[in-house]
Coordinates of C-alpha atoms in Angstrom, one line a residue:
X1 CA -26.9 -73.4 -10.8
X2 CA -28.3 -72.7 -7.3
X3 CA -25.0 -70.9 -6.6
X4 CA -25.4 -68.8 -9.8
X5 CA -28.9 -67.7 -8.7
X6 CA -27.6 -66.8 -5.2
X7 CA -24.9 -64.6 -6.7
X8 CA -27.3 -63.0 -9.1
X9 CA -29.7 -62.1 -6.4
X10 CA -26.9 -60.4 -4.4
X11 CA -26.4 -57.9 -7.2
X12 CA -28.5 -54.6 -6.9
X13 CA -31.8 -54.8 -8.9
X14 CA -30.9 -51.9 -11.2
X15 CA -27.7 -53.5 -12.3
X16 CA -29.3 -56.9 -12.5
X17 CA -32.0 -55.7 -14.9
X18 CA -29.6 -53.8 -17.0
X19 CA -27.2 -56.7 -17.5
X20 CA -29.7 -59.6 -17.4
X21 CA -29.3 -60.2 -21.1
X22 CA -25.5 -60.2 -20.7
X23 CA -25.6 -62.7 -17.9
X24 CA -27.8 -65.1 -19.8
X25 CA -25.5 -64.8 -22.8
X26 CA -22.4 -65.6 -20.8
X27 CA -24.1 -68.5 -18.9
X28 CA -24.9 -70.1 -22.3
X29 CA -21.3 -69.3 -23.4
X30 CA -19.9 -71.2 -20.4
X31 CA -22.1 -74.2 -21.3
X32 CA -21.2 -73.9 -25.0
X33 CA -17.4 -73.6 -24.2
X34 CA -17.4 -76.5 -21.8
X35 CA -19.4 -78.8 -24.0
X36 CA -16.5 -79.7 -26.4
X37 CA -14.3 -80.0 -23.5
X38 CA -16.6 -82.4 -21.7
X39 CA -17.0 -84.4 -24.9
X40 CA -13.2 -84.6 -25.4
X41 CA -12.7 -85.4 -21.8
X42 CA -15.4 -88.0 -21.8
X43 CA -13.1 -90.2 -24.0
X44 CA -10.6 -90.1 -21.2
X45 CA -11.0 -91.2 -17.7
X46 CA -12.5 -87.9 -16.3
X47 CA -15.3 -88.2 -13.8
X48 CA -18.5 -86.2 -14.0
X49 CA -17.5 -84.5 -10.6
X50 CA -14.3 -83.1 -12.2
X51 CA -16.3 -81.8 -15.1
X52 CA -18.6 -79.9 -12.8
X53 CA -15.6 -78.3 -11.0
X54 CA -14.3 -77.1 -14.4
X55 CA -17.6 -75.5 -15.2
X56 CA -17.7 -73.8 -11.8
X57 CA -14.2 -72.5 -12.3
X58 CA -15.1 -70.9 -15.6
X59 CA -18.2 -69.5 -14.1
X60 CA -16.3 -67.7 -11.3
X61 CA -13.8 -66.3 -13.9
X62 CA -16.4 -64.8 -16.2
X63 CA -19.1 -63.6 -13.8
X64 CA -16.9 -60.9 -12.0
X65 CA -16.0 -59.6 -15.4
X66 CA -19.7 -59.3 -16.3
X67 CA -20.4 -57.1 -13.3
X68 CA -17.3 -55.0 -13.4
X69 CA -19.0 -52.4 -15.7
X70 CA -21.5 -51.2 -13.0
X71 CA -18.6 -50.6 -10.7
X72 CA -16.9 -48.4 -13.3
X73 CA -20.0 -46.4 -14.2
X74 CA -21.5 -46.0 -10.8
X75 CA -20.4 -43.8 -7.9
X76 CA -20.7 -44.4 -4.2
X77 CA -22.2 -41.5 -2.4
X78 CA -22.9 -41.2 1.3
X79 CA -26.5 -41.3 2.4
X80 CA -27.9 -40.3 5.7
X81 CA -26.5 -41.9 8.8
X82 CA -23.4 -43.2 7.1
X83 CA -25.1 -45.8 4.8
X84 CA -23.5 -46.2 1.4
X85 CA -25.7 -46.0 -1.7
X86 CA -24.7 -46.9 -5.3
X87 CA -26.3 -44.5 -7.8
X88 CA -25.9 -43.9 -11.5
X89 CA -24.4 -40.8 -13.0
X90 CA -27.9 -39.4 -14.0
X91 CA -29.2 -39.8 -10.5
X92 CA -26.1 -38.1 -9.1
X93 CA -26.5 -35.1 -11.5
X94 CA -30.2 -34.7 -10.7
X95 CA -29.6 -34.9 -6.9
X96 CA -26.8 -32.3 -7.2
X97 CA -29.1 -30.0 -9.2
X98 CA -31.7 -30.3 -6.4
X99 CA -29.1 -29.4 -3.8
X100 CA -27.9 -26.4 -5.9
X101 CA -31.4 -25.2 -6.4
X102 CA -32.1 -25.1 -2.7
X103 CA -32.2 -21.7 -1.3
X104 CA -32.2 -20.2 2.2
X105 CA -35.5 -18.6 3.2
X106 CA -35.7 -14.9 2.3
X107 CA -35.0 -12.5 5.1
X108 CA -36.9 -9.2 5.7
X109 CA -34.8 -6.3 4.6
X110 CA -35.4 -2.7 5.5
X111 CA -33.6 0.5 4.6
X112 CA -31.4 2.1 7.3
X113 CA -31.5 5.7 8.2
X114 CA -28.9 6.7 5.5
X115 CA -31.2 5.2 2.8
X116 CA -28.2 3.4 1.2
X117 CA -27.3 0.2 3.0
X118 CA -29.8 -2.5 3.8
X119 CA -30.1 -3.8 7.4
X120 CA -30.9 -7.4 8.0
X121 CA -33.8 -7.7 10.5
X122 CA -34.2 -11.5 10.5
X123 CA -33.6 -11.6 14.2
X124 CA -35.7 -8.6 15.1
X125 CA -38.2 -9.5 17.8
X126 CA -41.0 -7.7 19.5
X127 CA -38.5 -6.2 22.0
X128 CA -36.1 -4.8 19.3
X129 CA -35.2 -1.1 19.5
X130 CA -36.9 1.1 17.0
X131 CA -36.1 4.8 16.1
X132 CA -38.7 7.1 17.5
X133 CA -38.9 9.6 14.7
X134 CA -41.1 12.5 15.6
X135 CA -41.0 13.8 12.1
X136 CA -42.7 10.7 10.7
X137 CA -46.3 11.9 11.0
X138 CA -45.6 15.0 9.0
X139 CA -43.8 13.1 6.2
X140 CA -46.7 10.6 6.1
X141 CA -49.2 13.4 5.4
X142 CA -46.8 15.4 3.2
X143 CA -44.0 14.8 0.8
X144 CA -40.6 15.3 2.4
X145 CA -37.6 15.7 0.1
X146 CA -34.2 16.9 1.0
X147 CA -34.8 20.4 2.4
X148 CA -38.3 20.6 1.0
X149 CA -41.8 19.8 2.5
X150 CA -44.9 19.7 0.3
X151 CA -48.2 19.7 2.2
X152 CA -50.7 20.6 -0.5
X153 CA -54.4 19.8 -0.1
X154 CA -53.8 17.4 2.7
X155 CA -56.5 15.0 3.7
X156 CA -57.7 14.8 6.4
X157 CA -57.8 18.6 6.7
X158 CA -54.7 20.3 7.9
X159 CA -55.7 23.1 10.3
X160 CA -52.2 24.1 11.7
X161 CA -48.6 24.2 10.5
X162 CA -47.2 20.7 10.9
X163 CA -43.9 20.0 12.8
X164 CA -41.2 20.3 10.2
X165 CA -37.8 18.6 9.9
X166 CA -35.1 20.9 11.2
X167 CA -33.3 21.1 7.9
X168 CA -36.4 22.3 6.0
X169 CA -35.6 25.2 3.6
X170 CA -38.8 25.3 1.5
X171 CA -42.3 24.8 2.8
X172 CA -45.3 24.5 0.5
X173 CA -48.5 24.1 2.5
X174 CA -51.0 25.5 0.0
X175 CA -54.8 25.0 -0.2
X176 CA -55.4 23.6 3.3
X177 CA -57.4 24.9 6.3
X178 CA -54.7 26.5 8.4
X179 CA -56.3 29.2 10.4
X180 CA -53.5 30.7 12.6
X181 CA -49.7 30.9 12.7
X182 CA -48.1 31.0 16.1
X183 CA -44.7 31.9 17.4
X184 CA -43.9 28.2 17.9
X185 CA -44.6 27.1 14.4
X186 CA -41.2 28.2 12.9
X187 CA -39.2 28.9 16.1
X188 CA -36.7 26.0 15.6
X189 CA -36.5 26.1 11.8
X190 CA -33.8 28.8 11.1
X191 CA -33.0 27.3 7.7
X192 CA -36.3 28.3 6.1
X193 CA -35.8 30.3 2.9
X194 CA -39.3 30.1 1.3
X195 CA -42.8 29.7 2.8
X196 CA -45.9 29.4 0.7
X197 CA -49.2 29.2 2.5
X198 CA -51.5 30.2 -0.4
X199 CA -55.2 29.3 -0.2
X200 CA -55.6 28.7 3.5
X201 CA -57.9 30.3 6.1
X202 CA -55.3 32.3 7.9
X203 CA -56.8 35.2 9.8
X204 CA -54.1 35.8 12.4
X205 CA -50.4 35.7 12.6
X206 CA -48.7 36.3 15.9
X207 CA -46.3 39.2 15.7
X208 CA -43.1 37.1 16.3
X209 CA -44.0 34.2 14.1
X210 CA -41.3 35.1 11.5
X211 CA -38.9 37.1 13.6
X212 CA -36.4 34.2 14.0
X213 CA -36.3 33.4 10.3
X214 CA -33.1 35.2 9.4
X215 CA -32.7 33.4 6.0
X216 CA -36.3 33.8 4.8
X217 CA -36.4 35.4 1.4
X218 CA -39.8 34.5 0.0
X219 CA -43.1 34.7 1.9
X220 CA -46.4 33.9 0.2
X221 CA -49.7 34.4 2.1
X222 CA -52.0 35.0 -0.8
X223 CA -55.7 34.0 -0.7
X224 CA -56.2 34.1 3.0
X225 CA -58.2 36.2 5.5
X226 CA -55.5 38.5 6.9
X227 CA -56.5 41.9 8.3
X228 CA -53.0 42.9 9.4
X229 CA -49.4 41.8 8.9
X230 CA -46.9 40.9 11.6
X231 CA -43.2 41.9 11.8
X232 CA -41.3 40.7 8.7
X233 CA -37.8 39.3 8.4
X234 CA -35.1 41.8 7.4
X235 CA -33.8 39.7 4.4
X236 CA -37.2 39.3 2.7
X237 CA -37.0 39.7 -1.0
X238 CA -40.5 38.8 -2.1
X239 CA -43.8 39.2 -0.2
X240 CA -47.2 38.2 -1.7
X241 CA -50.3 39.0 0.2
X242 CA -52.7 39.3 -2.7
X243 CA -56.4 38.4 -2.1
X244 CA -56.7 39.1 1.7
X245 CA -58.7 41.6 3.8
X246 CA -55.9 44.0 4.5
X247 CA -56.6 47.7 5.2
X248 CA -54.2 50.6 5.7
X249 CA -54.7 50.6 9.5
X250 CA -53.6 46.9 9.5
X251 CA -50.2 47.9 8.2
X252 CA -47.5 49.5 10.5
X253 CA -46.2 52.8 9.1
X254 CA -42.7 51.6 8.2
X255 CA -43.4 47.9 7.8
X256 CA -42.0 47.8 4.3
X257 CA -39.6 50.8 4.4
X258 CA -37.3 48.9 6.7
X259 CA -36.9 45.9 4.4
X260 CA -33.8 46.9 2.5
X261 CA -33.7 43.9 0.3
X262 CA -37.4 43.8 -0.7
X263 CA -37.8 43.7 -4.5
X264 CA -41.3 42.3 -5.1
X265 CA -44.4 43.4 -3.2
X266 CA -47.8 42.1 -4.1
X267 CA -50.7 43.8 -2.3
X268 CA -53.5 43.4 -4.9
X269 CA -57.1 42.6 -4.2
X270 CA -57.2 44.0 -0.6
X271 CA -58.9 47.0 1.0
X272 CA -56.0 49.5 1.2
X273 CA -57.0 53.2 1.2
X274 CA -53.5 54.5 0.6
X275 CA -50.1 53.4 -0.8
X276 CA -47.8 52.5 2.0
X277 CA -44.2 53.7 2.3
X278 CA -42.0 51.7 -0.1
X279 CA -38.3 50.9 0.1
X280 CA -35.9 52.1 -2.6
X281 CA -35.0 48.5 -3.6
X282 CA -38.5 47.8 -4.8
X283 CA -38.7 46.7 -8.5
X284 CA -42.3 45.5 -8.7
X285 CA -45.3 46.6 -6.7
X286 CA -48.9 45.5 -7.3
X287 CA -51.6 47.6 -5.7
X288 CA -54.5 46.8 -8.1
X289 CA -58.1 46.3 -6.9
X290 CA -57.9 48.2 -3.7
X291 CA -59.6 51.4 -2.4
X292 CA -56.8 53.9 -3.1
X293 CA -58.3 57.3 -3.8
X294 CA -55.3 59.6 -3.7
X295 CA -51.6 59.9 -4.4
X296 CA -49.0 62.4 -3.1
X297 CA -45.8 63.7 -4.6
X298 CA -43.9 61.5 -2.1
X299 CA -45.7 58.3 -2.8
X300 CA -43.1 57.1 -5.4
X301 CA -40.9 60.2 -5.8
X302 CA -39.3 62.9 -3.7
X303 CA -41.4 66.1 -4.1
X304 CA -38.5 68.4 -3.2
X305 CA -36.1 66.8 -5.7
X306 CA -37.1 67.2 -9.3
X307 CA -33.9 65.4 -10.5
X308 CA -34.6 62.2 -8.5
X309 CA -35.2 59.1 -10.7
X310 CA -36.3 55.8 -9.2
X311 CA -34.2 53.5 -11.3
X312 CA -35.1 50.2 -9.7
X313 CA -38.8 50.5 -10.1
X314 CA -40.0 48.6 -13.2
X315 CA -43.7 47.9 -12.7
X316 CA -46.4 49.6 -10.7
X317 CA -50.1 48.4 -10.9
X318 CA -52.8 50.7 -9.7
X319 CA -55.6 49.5 -11.9
X320 CA -58.9 48.7 -10.3
X321 CA -58.7 51.6 -7.8
X322 CA -61.2 54.5 -7.6
X323 CA -58.5 57.0 -8.8
X324 CA -57.7 58.9 -12.0
X325 CA -53.9 58.9 -12.4
X326 CA -53.9 61.8 -14.8
X327 CA -54.9 64.0 -11.9
X328 CA -51.6 63.2 -10.1
X329 CA -48.8 63.7 -12.7
X330 CA -46.2 64.7 -10.1
X331 CA -46.7 61.5 -8.2
X332 CA -44.9 59.3 -10.8
X333 CA -42.7 61.8 -12.6
X334 CA -39.6 60.0 -11.3
X335 CA -40.6 56.6 -12.6
X336 CA -39.1 55.2 -15.7
X337 CA -42.5 53.8 -16.8
X338 CA -46.0 55.0 -16.1
X339 CA -48.1 53.0 -13.7
X340 CA -50.8 50.7 -14.9
X341 CA -54.2 52.2 -14.2
X342 CA -57.0 54.6 -15.3
X343 CA -56.0 58.0 -16.7
X344 CA -59.4 59.3 -17.7

């Protein structure tokens, strides 16, 4: 029996616990099976030593069969450093799940310049090259979309036109504290089509500030402190300078007459004493709330041509001026609609 205990101790503890009942059963079975044999052999001349050998023989036949099940249901998997380990199916599944659930550490991902493909920066160090984008400060203060820049009510206060991306077509910098526009502000932005600087503190615009903007169509400078206007782009379609401090002497004689595409002109709430020369293309002109005191036959019409009709002109506002329109009937006889204003 000492040999049996030695063999049993050599079996792994898990298998030994699982099959302990089975081992005890078969050890009793060996004794039970050999008991009749020993009694039958005892009648013959069989020595006790031979009987012990028979029991040992049966033991070695049955014990390997007892422990063959663990070898069928267990798998040998490699452990670290080449040591073999016998594990059950459940342990193997749990360990495989643990391995499958392991993940590599997340890497930092940034967007590349084209805003489409991510760039892996896991190996980026302190000395890595970075793009020196000079437009970044403007787009931090403002909202930069494709071709458009929105800088409205910027905080801290914006006191000058910010550097713009070269592809800018539309600039909205309303309700800031811009005081002056220089020749450098738009010198390199030939793509500009619309500029809106409403509600600033602009009192001066250098004469060549808009001269290079060959594609500019809409210019809004309303609610500022302008006392004169600079040269204007030839392709301008709409100009809004309502609510400024403009006077007639602050306007060059033919400043609007040369603009052959100008259709909308807003000069309301200023200090003009007379109506400036207007281009034939004009459709809407607002001159309300000025100091206009007189009109001539050539203000809107051609005094020497009684058949002349100004077909393009659709709206004229002269209300809020110290003038009675009924006293100047020949001044708007060529218009398709009477001007808005006082007639009594």
